[in-house]
């Protein structure tokens, strides 16, 4: 790919012009990036926070204009998904900034269905280079997960600059291109963080598994309940409680399903919703209890039927007293015809989409225990 001559075309362009920008192709050893490099751009953090609030919580969407966020209705929800995935994987704030800066450079925070060669999605990952199938890469939670997994394999990434860390994962032909996005990525991370923690302040940033500073509650056992969840206290709606980790000894498909489900936290419940675009503007793309289970396992390559009435017949029966991560847990109605379902995610916690007016959230096993009608193990 040749460098652009004359004025550099960057991702601050809007509309159709943006779509003509060369896109990074990610590969195991070769890649080409947008030729726009340049210095870091100054960012109005207050304006970014206002834009994030307007998109994610309603408000005057025309009140602010942030360079680099020329299509915020599309870009901000994608940024939230990237960050929420990082939170679910216990990636610290700096790692989330690296991911956001990378996506800003690669796609302008857009889930693109095209790119250089077979590059796709937020991070312009390539099916031919082992990042997943095309459909998987176009799932923002999957693509974010793969980026973070790549980042975690980089020895000492925490001590690298944002651009160096991004380059270590992406292997771009233009390694300095990421640097200019660090201010905007940082502002986005700070603006979105309290919306994920639901505490009004900074959410905890647990260290990655195996690094210094790992919380006392580390990897939950894949074959034990890890308690009933009461040790976590009150869990704010839509938040991942500090100290929770996806069980490392659970089957890989279960880990993927849990991670995908965690990526939908704090999105609005929609009865009959497909859960195929929970962060998007169409209510019918949001999740109800059974579509959350169906789509989480679909991301892991496991096919489930659509409703609680049929999901209670999936897999094999499991004991409510010996739940394993990934088990489906049913309440309400009857054991044969249950009306609600959640997924046990280990450490005494259950993720579910409760009801109209609520959001996808984590509940404690203790709060469900007396109401459990059935449990099924699908992996």
Short mmCIF file of C-alpha atoms in Angstrom, two decimals, residues 109-372:
data_model
loop_
_atom_site.label_atom_id
_atom_site.label_comp_id
_atom_site.label_asym_id
_atom_site.label_seq_id
_atom_site.Cartn_x
_atom_site.Cartn_y
_atom_site.Cartn_z
CA UNK A 109 -14.73 2.76 15.84
CA UNK A 110 -17.00 1.39 13.13
CA UNK A 111 -17.82 -2.28 12.67
CA UNK A 112 -16.80 -2.33 9.01
CA UNK A 113 -17.83 -5.19 6.76
CA UNK A 114 -14.84 -4.63 4.46
CA UNK A 115 -11.19 -3.63 4.53
CA UNK A 116 -7.82 -4.27 2.94
CA UNK A 117 -7.79 -7.87 1.67
CA UNK A 118 -10.09 -9.79 4.03
CA UNK A 119 -9.87 -7.38 6.97
CA UNK A 120 -13.11 -6.83 8.87
CA UNK A 121 -14.64 -5.27 11.92
CA UNK A 122 -13.59 -2.82 14.60
CA UNK A 123 -9.97 -3.97 14.64
CA UNK A 124 -9.76 -4.98 10.97
CA UNK A 125 -8.93 -8.56 11.84
CA UNK A 126 -8.46 -11.12 9.08
CA UNK A 127 -10.17 -14.53 8.94
CA UNK A 128 -7.25 -15.83 6.89
CA UNK A 129 -4.86 -14.98 9.73
CA UNK A 130 -6.67 -16.87 12.45
CA UNK A 131 -8.73 -14.15 14.13
CA UNK A 132 -11.96 -16.10 13.61
CA UNK A 133 -14.58 -16.49 10.93
CA UNK A 134 -15.98 -13.42 9.21
CA UNK A 135 -19.15 -13.63 11.29
CA UNK A 136 -17.15 -13.95 14.50
CA UNK A 137 -14.94 -10.98 13.68
CA UNK A 138 -18.02 -8.86 12.99
CA UNK A 139 -19.21 -9.63 16.52
CA UNK A 140 -17.71 -6.71 18.53
CA UNK A 141 -17.37 -8.82 21.67
CA UNK A 142 -15.47 -11.54 19.81
CA UNK A 143 -13.16 -9.10 18.04
CA UNK A 144 -12.50 -7.20 21.27
CA UNK A 145 -11.80 -10.45 23.10
CA UNK A 146 -9.30 -11.53 20.45
CA UNK A 147 -7.54 -8.17 20.63
CA UNK A 148 -7.25 -8.34 24.41
CA UNK A 149 -6.03 -11.93 24.23
CA UNK A 150 -3.33 -10.77 21.84
CA UNK A 151 -2.42 -7.91 24.15
CA UNK A 152 -2.12 -10.22 27.15
CA UNK A 153 0.42 -12.32 25.23
CA UNK A 154 2.72 -9.29 24.85
CA UNK A 155 5.30 -9.52 27.63
CA UNK A 156 5.40 -6.32 29.67
CA UNK A 157 2.76 -4.53 27.61
CA UNK A 158 1.81 -2.43 30.65
CA UNK A 159 5.15 -0.64 30.46
CA UNK A 160 4.89 0.10 26.73
CA UNK A 161 3.41 3.24 25.24
CA UNK A 162 -0.12 2.96 23.88
CA UNK A 163 1.23 2.98 20.33
CA UNK A 164 3.86 0.34 21.11
CA UNK A 165 1.32 -1.93 22.79
CA UNK A 166 -1.13 -1.59 19.91
CA UNK A 167 1.61 -2.25 17.39
CA UNK A 168 2.73 -5.38 19.23
CA UNK A 169 -0.74 -6.86 18.61
CA UNK A 170 -1.49 -5.39 15.18
CA UNK A 171 1.94 -5.49 13.51
CA UNK A 172 1.07 -2.51 11.35
CA UNK A 173 3.14 -1.12 8.51
CA UNK A 174 2.63 2.28 10.14
CA UNK A 175 3.38 1.67 13.84
CA UNK A 176 3.22 5.32 14.88
CA UNK A 177 -0.34 5.76 13.58
CA UNK A 178 -1.89 4.74 16.91
CA UNK A 179 -0.25 7.45 19.00
CA UNK A 180 -2.47 10.32 17.91
CA UNK A 181 -5.58 8.51 19.16
CA UNK A 182 -4.40 8.11 22.75
CA UNK A 183 -6.01 11.37 24.05
CA UNK A 184 -9.42 10.57 22.55
CA UNK A 185 -9.21 6.92 23.65
CA UNK A 186 -8.32 8.03 27.17
CA UNK A 187 -11.20 10.50 27.27
CA UNK A 188 -13.62 7.83 26.05
CA UNK A 189 -12.39 5.32 28.62
CA UNK A 190 -12.82 7.78 31.46
CA UNK A 191 -16.27 8.84 30.25
CA UNK A 192 -17.56 5.29 29.83
CA UNK A 193 -15.97 3.81 32.95
CA UNK A 194 -18.49 5.12 35.52
CA UNK A 195 -21.36 4.06 33.27
CA UNK A 196 -20.10 0.48 33.44
CA UNK A 197 -19.37 0.50 37.15
CA UNK A 198 -22.71 2.17 37.99
CA UNK A 199 -21.09 3.62 41.11
CA UNK A 200 -20.69 7.15 39.86
CA UNK A 201 -16.95 6.85 40.19
CA UNK A 202 -14.09 4.97 38.67
CA UNK A 203 -14.63 1.26 38.36
CA UNK A 204 -11.99 -1.08 39.67
CA UNK A 205 -9.33 -2.19 37.24
CA UNK A 206 -8.28 -5.66 38.36
CA UNK A 207 -4.91 -6.88 37.18
CA UNK A 208 -4.78 -9.54 34.48
CA UNK A 209 -4.64 -13.11 35.72
CA UNK A 210 -1.22 -13.97 37.01
CA UNK A 211 0.09 -10.39 37.31
CA UNK A 212 1.01 -8.51 40.41
CA UNK A 213 -1.90 -7.02 42.26
CA UNK A 214 -4.42 -9.71 41.37
CA UNK A 215 -7.38 -9.45 43.77
CA UNK A 216 -7.64 -12.01 46.53
CA UNK A 217 -10.58 -13.60 44.74
CA UNK A 218 -8.85 -14.97 41.66
CA UNK A 219 -9.83 -17.70 39.27
CA UNK A 220 -12.99 -19.52 40.28
CA UNK A 221 -13.04 -23.28 40.10
CA UNK A 222 -14.77 -24.61 37.01
CA UNK A 223 -16.37 -27.47 38.93
CA UNK A 224 -17.50 -25.67 42.07
CA UNK A 225 -19.99 -22.95 42.78
CA UNK A 226 -17.42 -20.81 44.55
CA UNK A 227 -19.98 -19.84 47.17
CA UNK A 228 -23.38 -18.26 46.77
CA UNK A 229 -22.26 -14.78 45.78
CA UNK A 230 -23.05 -13.11 49.09
CA UNK A 231 -19.41 -12.16 49.58
CA UNK A 232 -19.79 -9.65 46.74
CA UNK A 233 -22.43 -7.72 48.66
CA UNK A 234 -24.85 -5.60 46.65
CA UNK A 235 -23.96 -5.73 42.96
CA UNK A 236 -24.90 -2.52 41.07
CA UNK A 237 -27.09 -3.08 38.02
CA UNK A 238 -25.03 -3.74 34.92
CA UNK A 239 -21.71 -3.99 36.77
CA UNK A 240 -19.07 -6.69 37.12
CA UNK A 241 -18.27 -7.02 40.83
CA UNK A 242 -14.65 -6.39 41.78
CA UNK A 243 -12.81 -9.67 42.15
CA UNK A 244 -14.86 -11.69 39.68
CA UNK A 245 -12.92 -13.63 37.06
CA UNK A 246 -14.17 -15.86 34.27
CA UNK A 247 -13.30 -19.36 35.50
CA UNK A 248 -10.05 -20.36 33.82
CA UNK A 249 -10.72 -24.08 34.25
CA UNK A 250 -14.15 -23.98 32.64
CA UNK A 251 -14.38 -25.38 29.09
CA UNK A 252 -13.25 -22.92 26.42
CA UNK A 253 -16.75 -22.71 24.95
CA UNK A 254 -18.19 -21.87 28.35
CA UNK A 255 -15.59 -19.15 28.87
CA UNK A 256 -16.51 -17.67 25.49
CA UNK A 257 -20.24 -17.78 26.28
CA UNK A 258 -19.70 -16.10 29.65
CA UNK A 259 -17.46 -13.43 28.14
CA UNK A 260 -20.01 -12.70 25.42
CA UNK A 261 -22.83 -12.45 27.95
CA UNK A 262 -20.77 -10.08 30.11
CA UNK A 263 -20.34 -7.90 27.05
CA UNK A 264 -24.10 -7.24 27.10
CA UNK A 265 -24.17 -5.98 30.70
CA UNK A 266 -26.15 -2.81 31.34
CA UNK A 267 -28.06 -3.03 28.04
CA UNK A 268 -31.82 -2.63 28.25
CA UNK A 269 -34.12 -5.66 28.46
CA UNK A 270 -36.51 -6.17 25.55
CA UNK A 271 -39.16 -8.88 25.65
CA UNK A 272 -38.89 -10.83 22.39
CA UNK A 273 -35.61 -9.11 21.53
CA UNK A 274 -33.10 -11.11 19.49
CA UNK A 275 -30.00 -10.03 21.46
CA UNK A 276 -28.16 -9.62 18.14
CA UNK A 277 -27.43 -5.90 18.65
CA UNK A 278 -28.01 -5.15 22.31
CA UNK A 279 -26.01 -1.90 22.21
CA UNK A 280 -27.78 -0.62 19.08
CA UNK A 281 -30.74 1.72 18.66
CA UNK A 282 -33.31 -0.91 17.60
CA UNK A 283 -35.10 -2.23 20.71
CA UNK A 284 -35.70 -5.58 19.03
CA UNK A 285 -31.95 -6.11 18.76
CA UNK A 286 -31.72 -6.08 22.57
CA UNK A 287 -31.90 -9.10 24.86
CA UNK A 288 -34.54 -10.94 26.75
CA UNK A 289 -33.57 -13.77 29.10
CA UNK A 290 -33.55 -16.64 26.62
CA UNK A 291 -32.07 -14.75 23.65
CA UNK A 292 -29.17 -13.71 25.90
CA UNK A 293 -28.48 -17.41 26.54
CA UNK A 294 -28.94 -18.33 22.88
CA UNK A 295 -26.60 -15.65 21.52
CA UNK A 296 -23.97 -16.14 24.22
CA UNK A 297 -23.66 -19.79 23.31
CA UNK A 298 -23.90 -19.03 19.60
CA UNK A 299 -20.74 -16.94 20.02
CA UNK A 300 -19.13 -20.09 21.43
CA UNK A 301 -20.30 -22.23 18.52
CA UNK A 302 -23.07 -23.95 20.48
CA UNK A 303 -26.63 -23.91 19.10
CA UNK A 304 -29.48 -23.37 21.54
CA UNK A 305 -33.18 -23.05 20.83
CA UNK A 306 -34.86 -19.70 21.38
CA UNK A 307 -37.19 -19.90 24.37
CA UNK A 308 -37.05 -20.90 28.03
CA UNK A 309 -39.66 -23.57 27.27
CA UNK A 310 -37.28 -25.34 24.89
CA UNK A 311 -33.95 -24.42 26.48
CA UNK A 312 -35.00 -26.33 29.62
CA UNK A 313 -34.76 -29.46 27.47
CA UNK A 314 -31.26 -28.67 26.12
CA UNK A 315 -28.18 -30.61 27.20
CA UNK A 316 -28.52 -32.65 30.36
CA UNK A 317 -29.95 -32.02 33.80
CA UNK A 318 -27.67 -30.42 36.40
CA UNK A 319 -28.07 -30.16 40.15
CA UNK A 320 -28.83 -26.73 41.58
CA UNK A 321 -26.56 -27.69 44.46
CA UNK A 322 -23.58 -28.44 42.21
CA UNK A 323 -23.74 -25.89 39.41
CA UNK A 324 -20.85 -25.48 37.03
CA UNK A 325 -19.99 -22.31 35.07
CA UNK A 326 -22.11 -22.12 31.93
CA UNK A 327 -25.09 -24.00 33.37
CA UNK A 328 -28.50 -22.58 32.49
CA UNK A 329 -30.61 -21.93 35.58
CA UNK A 330 -34.41 -21.66 35.33
CA UNK A 331 -36.95 -19.92 37.58
CA UNK A 332 -40.61 -18.82 37.52
CA UNK A 333 -43.45 -20.88 36.06
CA UNK A 334 -42.92 -24.61 36.46
CA UNK A 335 -40.01 -27.02 36.02
CA UNK A 336 -41.51 -28.18 32.72
CA UNK A 337 -42.49 -24.72 31.50
CA UNK A 338 -40.12 -22.18 33.12
CA UNK A 339 -40.48 -18.51 32.32
CA UNK A 340 -37.03 -17.17 33.16
CA UNK A 341 -33.43 -18.28 32.63
CA UNK A 342 -29.97 -17.09 33.56
CA UNK A 343 -26.42 -18.42 33.22
CA UNK A 344 -24.29 -19.44 36.17
CA UNK A 345 -20.88 -17.80 35.66
CA UNK A 346 -19.03 -19.11 38.70
CA UNK A 347 -18.18 -17.61 42.10
CA UNK A 348 -21.84 -17.77 43.09
CA UNK A 349 -23.03 -15.41 40.34
CA UNK A 350 -25.71 -15.58 37.64
CA UNK A 351 -25.98 -13.29 34.62
CA UNK A 352 -29.47 -12.66 33.25
CA UNK A 353 -31.78 -10.23 31.49
CA UNK A 354 -34.49 -9.84 34.15
CA UNK A 355 -37.55 -7.99 32.85
CA UNK A 356 -38.90 -4.89 31.13
CA UNK A 357 -37.46 -1.75 32.66
CA UNK A 358 -34.29 -3.48 33.82
CA UNK A 359 -30.91 -4.19 32.22
CA UNK A 360 -28.71 -7.23 31.69
CA UNK A 361 -27.12 -7.70 35.08
CA UNK A 362 -25.42 -10.09 37.49
CA UNK A 363 -27.32 -11.57 40.44
CA UNK A 364 -26.13 -13.72 43.31
CA UNK A 365 -26.90 -17.41 43.47
CA UNK A 366 -28.25 -16.85 46.99
CA UNK A 367 -30.96 -14.56 45.61
CA UNK A 368 -32.00 -17.25 43.11
CA UNK A 369 -31.51 -20.41 45.16
CA UNK A 370 -34.99 -20.77 46.62
CA UNK A 371 -36.62 -20.13 43.23
CA UNK A 372 -34.62 -22.49 41.01
#
